[in-house]
Amino acid sequence: ALASGDVAEARRRRLELSKESCSDGQDGYLIELDPSVIPDAQHIVECGKKGGCRAFSPYMAAPSEQHAVRCCSDTRKDGWKKYSRCSVWTATSKVVPNMPGTGQCRGHTRSGSDGYTLNEAEELCEAAGARLCTAAELNLNCAAGSGCGFDYEPIWTKDSTEPGGLVELSGGNDGSATDLAACTGECDSDAQCAAGLLCFQRSDNETIPGCKGPGGGRDWDYCYNTSGLVELTGGNDDGATDLAAC
């Protein structure tokens, strides 16, 4: 294997060669992007049962993290749990295998057990003909009581955002909801949002930072993440140049 310095030198040489071989008559360079600097898409991690995880707030997790798994199906599956308030069938103990010699499902990460990476979690649900549950479905307790004791464990969800991308608006209108994740609603105040998030109050379908989609209505309010947002500044100078973002 090449040492890090050798890898960097090899990449520099390939870029120089690409500059020399660029012969399409246009100004510019053929750029080789270093995969190591591209951040991975992240997925929301939610508690397996609303309010069941002490000292835990939903957050965007890196795919390499390990968490528990619950699966949701949009079509009926025999033996899977279905609540009248939910439109999906859910399962945990029917799809998550026990760890050898323990009789305990793999995924009790809060007590030190191994969990599943995002890719492993998706493959587990796909093998069962299902998918990961959304954060909204877990917030509605659609998968609560489906086995493995995962009502008290952080769970991978289907909801993701590409780096710099947007999360689909989701969630119902539960006035008693708390710890709502980013782009999840409907919230009436900041107190209903997870730690570090605020409730974005809308009146006419205003765009919510970091979120996309129609949501439940033009005046529905959703929690959002203020991290990385820049306050609008500046005056009204027609001769201004080189203005920074915001």
Tab-separated table of C-alpha atoms in Angstrom:
chain	number	residue	atom	x	y	z
A	1	ALA	CA	0.000	0.000	0.000
A	2	LEU	CA	1.160	3.521	-0.729
A	3	ALA	CA	1.992	5.846	2.136
A	4	SER	CA	-0.259	8.898	2.426
A	5	GLY	CA	2.437	11.135	0.969
A	6	ASP	CA	2.863	8.814	-2.013
A	7	VAL	CA	-0.904	8.775	-2.605
A	8	ALA	CA	-1.008	12.572	-2.592
A	9	GLU	CA	1.919	12.737	-5.042
A	10	ALA	CA	0.267	10.179	-7.335
A	11	ARG	CA	-2.952	12.205	-7.329
A	12	ARG	CA	-0.990	15.401	-8.127
A	13	ARG	CA	0.693	13.726	-11.087
A	14	ARG	CA	-2.630	12.405	-12.442
A	15	LEU	CA	-4.101	15.908	-12.228
A	16	GLU	CA	-1.111	17.387	-14.070
A	17	LEU	CA	-1.482	14.781	-16.814
A	18	SER	CA	-5.187	15.533	-17.112
A	19	LYS	CA	-4.397	19.216	-17.625
A	20	GLU	CA	-1.954	18.380	-20.434
A	21	SER	CA	-4.393	16.005	-22.156
A	22	CYS	CA	-7.376	18.384	-22.039
A	23	SER	CA	-7.661	19.084	-25.783
A	24	ASP	CA	-11.310	19.979	-26.358
A	25	GLY	CA	-10.520	23.606	-27.155
A	26	GLN	CA	-12.151	24.889	-23.975
A	27	ASP	CA	-10.470	26.613	-21.090
A	28	GLY	CA	-10.553	24.576	-17.895
A	29	TYR	CA	-9.244	21.450	-16.237
A	30	LEU	CA	-10.303	17.869	-15.836
A	31	ILE	CA	-10.654	17.606	-12.048
A	32	GLU	CA	-10.275	14.376	-10.119
A	33	LEU	CA	-12.353	14.652	-6.954
A	34	ASP	CA	-10.939	13.024	-3.843
A	35	PRO	CA	-13.664	10.687	-2.469
A	36	SER	CA	-12.290	11.089	1.047
A	37	VAL	CA	-13.487	14.701	1.221
A	38	ILE	CA	-17.084	13.952	0.162
A	39	PRO	CA	-19.272	13.550	3.266
A	40	ASP	CA	-21.698	10.633	3.362
A	41	ALA	CA	-25.450	11.103	3.429
A	42	GLN	CA	-26.843	10.944	6.945
A	43	HIS	CA	-30.013	9.364	8.303
A	44	ILE	CA	-32.182	10.369	11.238
A	45	VAL	CA	-31.915	8.116	14.284
A	46	GLU	CA	-35.110	8.018	16.380
A	47	CYS	CA	-36.153	6.247	19.562
A	48	GLY	CA	-37.976	2.948	19.016
A	49	LYS	CA	-40.903	4.256	21.074
A	50	LYS	CA	-41.782	7.899	21.535
A	51	GLY	CA	-40.404	8.992	24.893
A	52	GLY	CA	-38.869	5.589	25.592
A	53	CYS	CA	-35.199	6.581	25.368
A	54	ARG	CA	-33.919	8.543	28.342
A	55	ALA	CA	-31.445	11.371	27.720
A	56	PHE	CA	-31.748	10.931	23.949
A	57	SER	CA	-32.697	13.337	21.163
A	58	PRO	CA	-33.126	12.382	17.500
A	59	TYR	CA	-30.190	13.376	15.307
A	60	MET	CA	-28.602	12.902	11.887
A	61	ALA	CA	-26.244	9.926	12.138
A	62	ALA	CA	-23.325	8.921	9.940
A	63	PRO	CA	-23.869	5.632	8.029
A	64	SER	CA	-20.972	3.971	9.861
A	65	GLU	CA	-22.617	4.354	13.271
A	66	GLN	CA	-24.269	1.294	14.802
A	67	HIS	CA	-27.892	1.335	15.926
A	68	ALA	CA	-30.868	-0.980	16.298
A	69	VAL	CA	-33.267	-1.842	13.464
A	70	ARG	CA	-37.033	-1.912	13.035
A	71	CYS	CA	-38.685	-2.558	9.683
A	72	CYS	CA	-41.843	-1.165	8.100
A	73	SER	CA	-43.892	-2.518	5.206
A	74	ASP	CA	-46.403	-0.574	3.119
A	75	THR	CA	-48.251	-3.826	2.401
A	76	ARG	CA	-49.753	-6.399	4.758
A	77	LYS	CA	-47.435	-9.069	6.135
A	78	ASP	CA	-48.701	-11.995	8.195
A	79	GLY	CA	-47.621	-11.782	11.810
A	80	TRP	CA	-46.446	-8.177	11.550
A	81	LYS	CA	-47.892	-5.535	13.876
A	82	LYS	CA	-50.371	-2.957	12.561
A	83	TYR	CA	-51.960	-0.147	14.583
A	84	SER	CA	-55.129	1.573	13.392
A	85	ARG	CA	-53.413	4.976	13.613
A	86	CYS	CA	-50.671	3.825	11.222
A	87	SER	CA	-50.637	2.896	7.547
A	88	VAL	CA	-47.718	0.443	7.822
A	89	TRP	CA	-47.053	-3.048	9.188
A	90	THR	CA	-43.991	-3.317	11.429
A	91	ALA	CA	-41.670	-5.984	12.787
A	92	THR	CA	-38.556	-6.242	14.901
A	93	SER	CA	-38.093	-9.662	16.494
A	94	LYS	CA	-39.278	-11.350	13.269
A	95	VAL	CA	-36.426	-9.835	11.260
A	96	VAL	CA	-33.603	-9.083	13.728
A	97	PRO	CA	-31.560	-12.187	14.606
A	98	ASN	CA	-30.374	-13.048	18.104
A	99	MET	CA	-26.699	-12.807	18.946
A	100	PRO	CA	-25.143	-16.282	19.258
A	101	GLY	CA	-25.389	-17.760	22.746
A	102	THR	CA	-27.301	-14.830	24.232
A	103	GLY	CA	-30.921	-15.162	23.180
A	104	GLN	CA	-30.909	-11.367	22.830
A	105	CYS	CA	-31.506	-9.440	19.624
A	106	ARG	CA	-28.498	-7.686	18.184
A	107	GLY	CA	-28.868	-3.933	18.588
A	108	HIS	CA	-28.957	-3.081	22.287
A	109	THR	CA	-26.279	-0.461	21.700
A	110	ARG	CA	-27.112	1.564	24.809
A	111	SER	CA	-25.964	-1.351	26.936
A	112	GLY	CA	-22.833	-1.981	24.872
A	113	SER	CA	-24.123	-4.510	22.342
A	114	ASP	CA	-23.188	-4.377	18.677
A	115	GLY	CA	-25.747	-2.771	16.398
A	116	TYR	CA	-26.103	-2.402	12.642
A	117	THR	CA	-24.569	0.116	10.279
A	118	LEU	CA	-27.002	1.897	7.980
A	119	ASN	CA	-26.167	-0.388	5.059
A	120	GLU	CA	-26.646	-3.494	7.213
A	121	ALA	CA	-29.937	-2.140	8.541
A	122	GLU	CA	-31.270	-1.457	5.046
A	123	GLU	CA	-30.232	-4.919	3.855
A	124	LEU	CA	-31.934	-6.560	6.843
A	125	CYS	CA	-35.264	-4.903	6.061
A	126	GLU	CA	-34.943	-5.425	2.308
A	127	ALA	CA	-34.369	-9.163	2.876
A	128	ALA	CA	-37.722	-9.206	4.690
A	129	GLY	CA	-39.422	-7.435	1.777
A	130	ALA	CA	-39.716	-4.207	3.734
A	131	ARG	CA	-37.856	-0.971	4.423
A	132	LEU	CA	-36.597	1.139	7.302
A	133	CYS	CA	-39.365	3.042	9.095
A	134	THR	CA	-39.556	6.807	8.737
A	135	ALA	CA	-39.014	9.117	11.702
A	136	ALA	CA	-42.682	10.091	11.527
A	137	GLU	CA	-43.751	6.437	11.741
A	138	LEU	CA	-41.576	5.869	14.803
A	139	ASN	CA	-42.917	9.096	16.333
A	140	LEU	CA	-46.440	7.716	15.903
A	141	ASN	CA	-45.288	4.546	17.729
A	142	CYS	CA	-46.124	2.451	14.664
A	143	ALA	CA	-43.321	0.013	15.573
A	144	ALA	CA	-43.719	0.176	19.359
A	145	GLY	CA	-44.014	-3.219	21.000
A	146	SER	CA	-42.823	-5.095	17.916
A	147	GLY	CA	-40.148	-6.958	19.842
A	148	CYS	CA	-36.528	-7.169	20.963
A	149	GLY	CA	-37.026	-4.548	23.666
A	150	PHE	CA	-36.126	-1.861	21.121
A	151	ASP	CA	-38.761	0.533	22.469
A	152	TYR	CA	-35.845	1.950	24.450
A	153	GLU	CA	-33.137	1.939	21.778
A	154	PRO	CA	-32.120	4.446	19.060
A	155	ILE	CA	-33.357	3.157	15.683
A	156	TRP	CA	-32.204	3.804	12.132
A	157	THR	CA	-34.847	5.540	10.002
A	158	LYS	CA	-35.435	5.833	6.275
A	159	ASP	CA	-35.212	9.637	6.407
A	160	SER	CA	-31.981	10.992	5.013
A	161	THR	CA	-30.373	14.074	3.597
A	162	GLU	CA	-27.571	14.260	1.101
A	163	PRO	CA	-24.759	16.600	2.207
A	164	GLY	CA	-26.138	20.105	1.771
A	165	GLY	CA	-29.480	18.580	0.759
A	166	LEU	CA	-33.006	18.723	2.113
A	167	VAL	CA	-35.199	16.491	4.287
A	168	GLU	CA	-38.828	15.760	3.360
A	169	LEU	CA	-41.399	17.329	5.692
A	170	SER	CA	-43.234	14.654	7.683
A	171	GLY	CA	-45.289	14.029	10.799
A	172	GLY	CA	-48.851	14.379	12.023
A	173	ASN	CA	-50.668	16.975	14.100
A	174	ASP	CA	-50.196	15.823	17.695
A	175	GLY	CA	-50.440	18.682	20.171
A	176	SER	CA	-48.673	16.621	22.847
A	177	ALA	CA	-45.722	15.584	20.654
A	178	THR	CA	-42.217	16.245	21.986
A	179	ASP	CA	-38.613	15.727	20.823
A	180	LEU	CA	-39.645	16.205	17.196
A	181	ALA	CA	-36.780	15.787	14.733
A	182	ALA	CA	-35.760	18.319	12.087
A	183	CYS	CA	-38.408	18.756	9.378
A	184	THR	CA	-40.925	16.883	11.534
A	185	GLY	CA	-44.167	18.385	12.775
A	186	GLU	CA	-46.591	19.603	13.499
A	187	CYS	CA	-45.133	21.836	16.242
A	188	ASP	CA	-46.731	24.743	18.086
A	189	SER	CA	-43.637	25.910	19.964
A	190	ASP	CA	-39.883	25.315	20.322
A	191	ALA	CA	-40.612	23.153	23.371
A	192	GLN	CA	-41.962	20.389	21.115
A	193	CYS	CA	-38.721	20.167	19.127
A	194	ALA	CA	-35.663	18.073	19.975
A	195	ALA	CA	-32.732	19.755	21.696
A	196	GLY	CA	-31.035	22.355	19.489
A	197	LEU	CA	-34.026	22.732	17.127
A	198	LEU	CA	-36.628	25.487	16.808
A	199	CYS	CA	-40.236	25.478	15.606
A	200	PHE	CA	-40.632	27.334	12.299
A	201	GLN	CA	-44.008	29.112	12.334
A	202	ARG	CA	-45.681	29.312	8.914
A	203	SER	CA	-48.755	31.082	7.561
A	204	ASP	CA	-48.512	30.585	3.789
A	205	ASN	CA	-46.322	27.602	2.915
A	206	GLU	CA	-43.026	29.420	3.610
A	207	THR	CA	-39.861	27.432	2.890
A	208	ILE	CA	-38.326	25.904	6.023
A	209	PRO	CA	-34.491	25.824	6.163
A	210	GLY	CA	-33.155	22.333	5.455
A	211	CYS	CA	-36.575	20.929	4.527
A	212	LYS	CA	-38.581	20.243	1.383
A	213	GLY	CA	-42.020	19.052	0.335
A	214	PRO	CA	-45.592	20.260	0.877
A	215	GLY	CA	-46.000	18.965	4.437
A	216	GLY	CA	-49.450	18.654	5.955
A	217	GLY	CA	-50.689	22.114	5.081
A	218	ARG	CA	-49.701	25.655	4.143
A	219	ASP	CA	-49.824	26.782	7.777
A	220	TRP	CA	-48.337	23.663	9.357
A	221	ASP	CA	-45.262	24.343	11.479
A	222	TYR	CA	-42.138	22.165	11.594
A	223	CYS	CA	-38.995	21.883	13.668
A	224	TYR	CA	-35.782	22.910	11.942
A	225	ASN	CA	-32.061	23.021	12.610
A	226	THR	CA	-30.516	26.490	12.852
A	227	SER	CA	-26.958	25.125	12.718
A	228	GLY	CA	-25.021	26.568	9.783
A	229	LEU	CA	-27.557	29.300	9.037
A	230	VAL	CA	-26.198	32.792	8.471
A	231	GLU	CA	-28.038	35.939	9.558
A	232	LEU	CA	-29.036	38.256	6.688
A	233	THR	CA	-26.990	41.477	6.750
A	234	GLY	CA	-26.069	44.410	4.541
A	235	GLY	CA	-27.529	47.637	3.223
A	236	ASN	CA	-28.986	48.725	-0.124
A	237	ASP	CA	-25.968	49.811	-2.166
A	238	ASP	CA	-26.426	49.503	-5.939
A	239	GLY	CA	-22.681	49.856	-6.395
A	240	ALA	CA	-21.731	47.016	-4.074
A	241	THR	CA	-19.549	44.198	-5.416
A	242	ASP	CA	-18.124	40.921	-4.121
A	243	LEU	CA	-21.041	40.456	-1.695
A	244	ALA	CA	-20.730	37.405	0.535
A	245	ALA	CA	-23.462	34.822	1.014
A	246	CYS	CA	-26.432	36.267	2.940
